[in-house]
Amino acid sequence: MLTKKVLRNVVVAAAAMVTMPAMAQQNYKTDSATIKNIYNNALTSYESYENLRYLTKNIGARLSGSPQAAAAVEWSRQVMEKMGLDRVYLQEVMVPYWVRGDKEVGRIINSKLIGSQDVNILALGGSVGTGENGLSAEVVEVKSFEELEKLGKKKVKGKIVFFNRPFDNTHVITGAAYGGAVDQRGGGPVAAAKLGAIGVVVRSMTNDIQDVPHTGGTRYEEGVEKIPAAAISTRGAEQLSKLLANDPNLKFYMRMTCETLPDVLSYNVIGEIKGTEKPDEIILVGGHLDSWDVGEGAHDDGTGCVQSIEVLRLFKDMGIKPKRTIRAVMFMNEENGLRGGRKYAEEVKAKGEKHIAAIESDAGGFTPRGFGIDGNDGQYAQVLTWKPLLAPYGLHDLTRGGGGADIGPLKGQGTVALIGFRPDSQRYFDYHHTEIDTFEQVNRREMQLGAASMASLVYLISEYGLSGNGAKAAK
Amino acid sequence: MLTKKVLRNVVVAAAAMVTMPAMAQQNYKTDSATIKNIYNNALTSYESYENLRYLTKNIGARLSGSPQAAAAVEWSRQVMEKMGLDRVYLQEVMVPYWVRGDKEVGRIINSKLIGSQDVNILALGGSVGTGENGLSAEVVEVKSFEELEKLGKKKVKGKIVFFNRPFDNTHVITGAAYGGAVDQRGGGPVAAAKLGAIGVVVRSMTNDIQDVPHTGGTRYEEGVEKIPAAAISTRGAEQLSKLLANDPNLKFYMRMTCETLPDVLSYNVIGEIKGTEKPDEIILVGGHLDSWDVGEGAHDDGTGCVQSIEVLRLFKDMGIKPKRTIRAVMFMNEENGLRGGRKYAEEVKAKGEKHIAAIESDAGGFTPRGFGIDGNDGQYAQVLTWKPLLAPYGLHDLTRGGGGADIGPLKGQGTVALIGFRPDSQRYFDYHHTEIDTFEQVNRREMQLGAASMASLVYLISEYGLSGNGAKAAK
């Protein structure tokens, strides 16, 4: 399977180069030099890294609806205002406002082996609280929804369900391991409540064995009891599982005072450079401005935001006048609602704007590996014609399928290609949604290589469009 | 230039695939499955990471000749003894024994702007001391040896020469930036002493602006006065340079009590699995066991050592019986003498051993990007035929030129291909030769992906040899 895929990609790439439109061939030298200058500029600039420092250290965690999220909106607006862009504006969006309340308490109680002991938990975003007194109950451990179903109401009623399916560490791309486990976090509380459970504990979504719990969004369903749900650290999960094997009747105590407050008015923050030849054709580059309420939201997704602003800075600083319009968008509320992404797409539709490509950076500020392209065959083939320009910078993985949560709602509007920036994935889930997703974990060069990669792709699309017509022969 | 190179590589790769020997084609499925299993095993194993933890946390820094280096020899011998290999042995080698002495003092004195202030310095490895009282002198700053020559004896005599050429951060591969600056550290003291200088301060070899100084080896020359030489942190260098611009007559004080003690008997540590079909054809995989005397020698080169042992563990654990002999070598004294590498090559020659490939991991335990191959055209083309098997794991950079310091002395012995493992380079010089090169900076998955990459290449060479004959048509 891998052979065929790799062989086909090489053959497609080789064919694409051979059949590259004459114009592209002619401009190869110019494009190559421009891209080299983009990387040179990014690698020697500290502005974007200082932006990240401000966003993470001075503003910090910024969950939708929080004062910090409001500060991040105003800060990013000001940063872009100072850049002398053609337009900077806010787009109103009502967002949910969930607050964590007191620090959570998670406790194994009356275990035969260790007695009582606290373990690290974090309420899942959107969860209801336990009430002031907390709740305690016996625990049933499951690895899957099928296993839970088999246990049935009789064995689940009145209990806490402990979802403990770990990441499959054999996946080279960690996102695939996340994809194979995150259903427990999103769907666990509803599935457990349907069988009468009174609480849920979910193993943290990480490759690592750590003490730090990972929060993240969960969902409730109309007509199903809303039960409190928390993430437990992977080390805590391993311990709880071992204790349960010895002592199935031990109890778990959890106390969480989180709650959902009324919606709050917030904003997507948008800055743009107008295209000189086709200003109506828009290339979006973006990340999300909100983060979870723990840590500093550095890799998720502070880096995506400052990289998107950096793309505009690079064009301005180098005096590149793009033929098409480049728009940087800091989306609000990716983490617990996606309201910003949805609102943005609605507005695009209402205004009849034409987006030809949307690139999202929401996988961390790590060394770039490539882009995932969700577009038609011609668009994909066209991006492959640029591989010789991008591969020298480590951008080898130009694969089909991509995009990002915030740009997802744009799908199907005209022929917009949705493109996900793909950095190296190994460390992302060590930090994701935790108190250790901090500025210190971001390496300036890795982040700047990412910004330069995005700027280079934006530059090529702004020069040649992304209709895919010119490259159709290459398929 | 990039076009041609990239195009040629793609064409060579495509041609290589088309002309792949029939046998190789036939075994593609098996090889692909074996390599997948190698990665699966490595990504789910914690043994090698625990080895690194022991080497870095329990033994720690281990400069040649030190008790810690002796402990590392015995520890790695025991680790391999327990693995049930076909042979584990030590190879005697006399090594230099340099000791740092007291913590160094570096001080800007009598600056008009700030008065006196301490700055972070580290003696360069091999440097002579300053004597108990230290030395102080005016400072001349230069960016190059040409600049130093132009100043001449008159302006240099009795002074401290401050070499302050920074890394060129526009290099995407940080090793290239290192290569463009490290001549100052190695050759600075001799060049300065020839003009009558009494001391040398060298800007630390790093991309980053940091407070931590980076040590590293320097050289003296017969007949040239040996003067004390220290590295200053990059932040200290920036400050000193600014102060000098305002106040060329400020003085610098340095005190170092380092000295070179008599040579010590030490060892290369070697373990091997005998080949089933061609036991006389040896594939070497190695790193260096010694480190600088600050920090923990984690990325430099604890990871290279435990990865080399991990290659053997993977073969044993998976029950792969290699056709050719696989030998893991922990070299001694890479950092300040290369005596281990030289001794090893002498022994190979004396015994008439046939090495067909030598792979060194000495660029950190980061996510793998590829291998650099220093071999003949046929050998390079043969490695390229394996690209479809390796690229799915991010090993895209199969480039010419490679090797490593310890395997360098093997060059020219038969047709041995010298191969350097190439991990992502962005963070390496943040930690290199400093007190912050610690276990905490190593990500288990990144390191294990590297070990699996090395094991996969070793597996392919053990199956097919590396004569390059089968792939000559592919050139």
XYZ file of C-alpha atoms in Angstrom, chain A residues 2-3 6-7 10 14 17 28 32 36 39-40 43-44 46 169-174 207 209 367-369 388 392-397 424 426-427 430 443-446 449, chain B residues 2-3 6-7 10 14 17 28 32 36 39-40 43-44 46 169-174 207 209 367-369 388 392-397 424 426-427 430 443-446 449:
84
model
C 2.686 2.436 0.935
C 4.637 1.599 -2.180
C 4.645 6.802 -2.618
C 5.368 5.724 -6.162
C 6.684 10.624 -7.011
C 7.740 14.226 -11.666
C 7.318 19.223 -13.043
C 10.993 29.389 -11.149
C 12.842 30.378 -5.671
C 14.599 32.028 0.020
C 12.872 32.219 4.986
C 15.897 34.465 5.495
C 14.723 33.244 10.518
C 16.382 36.523 11.429
C 12.257 38.230 16.474
C 1.640 4.873 20.062
C 2.485 2.991 16.877
C 1.052 5.840 14.818
C 3.956 7.944 13.532
C 1.692 10.977 13.187
C 0.391 11.641 16.672
C 1.110 9.891 24.000
C 2.804 9.012 30.631
C 9.350 22.299 12.516
C 7.322 22.233 9.281
C 6.808 18.966 7.437
C 10.618 21.635 -5.891
C 14.350 22.393 0.217
C 12.715 23.737 3.390
C 11.606 20.313 4.612
C 8.097 20.555 3.163
C 7.939 17.036 1.775
C 4.522 15.988 3.009
C 6.186 17.802 13.079
C 5.783 14.309 17.969
C 5.623 16.748 20.899
C 2.744 16.340 25.400
C 11.422 27.220 19.725
C 11.736 30.472 17.778
C 13.346 28.898 14.711
C 10.822 26.074 14.477
C 10.163 28.111 9.721
C 18.145 24.061 -5.995
C 15.963 23.189 -8.951
C 15.971 18.574 -6.542
C 15.009 17.606 -10.060
C 13.678 13.059 -8.061
C 12.335 7.539 -9.934
C 12.757 2.612 -8.420
C 9.325 -4.955 -1.012
C 7.932 -2.800 4.275
C 6.704 -1.095 10.091
C 8.855 1.378 14.219
C 5.939 -0.163 16.102
C 7.511 3.541 19.557
C 6.001 1.316 22.230
C 10.583 2.497 27.047
C 20.683 32.248 11.174
C 19.514 32.135 7.560
C 20.833 28.579 7.249
C 17.889 26.205 7.537
C 20.182 23.393 8.691
C 21.792 24.697 11.860
C 21.681 30.121 17.124
C 20.549 34.479 22.347
C 12.780 13.704 14.883
C 14.520 11.966 11.974
C 14.807 13.706 8.611
C 9.919 4.390 -0.818
C 6.742 7.141 5.036
C 8.670 7.671 8.284
C 9.800 11.176 7.372
C 13.185 10.102 5.996
C 13.142 12.319 2.927
C 16.630 13.773 3.109
C 15.871 17.705 12.672
C 16.592 23.277 14.837
C 17.067 22.799 18.598
C 20.300 25.482 21.903
C 11.443 13.490 23.755
C 11.034 9.727 23.905
C 9.140 9.442 20.620
C 11.569 11.619 18.692
C 11.864 7.323 15.750
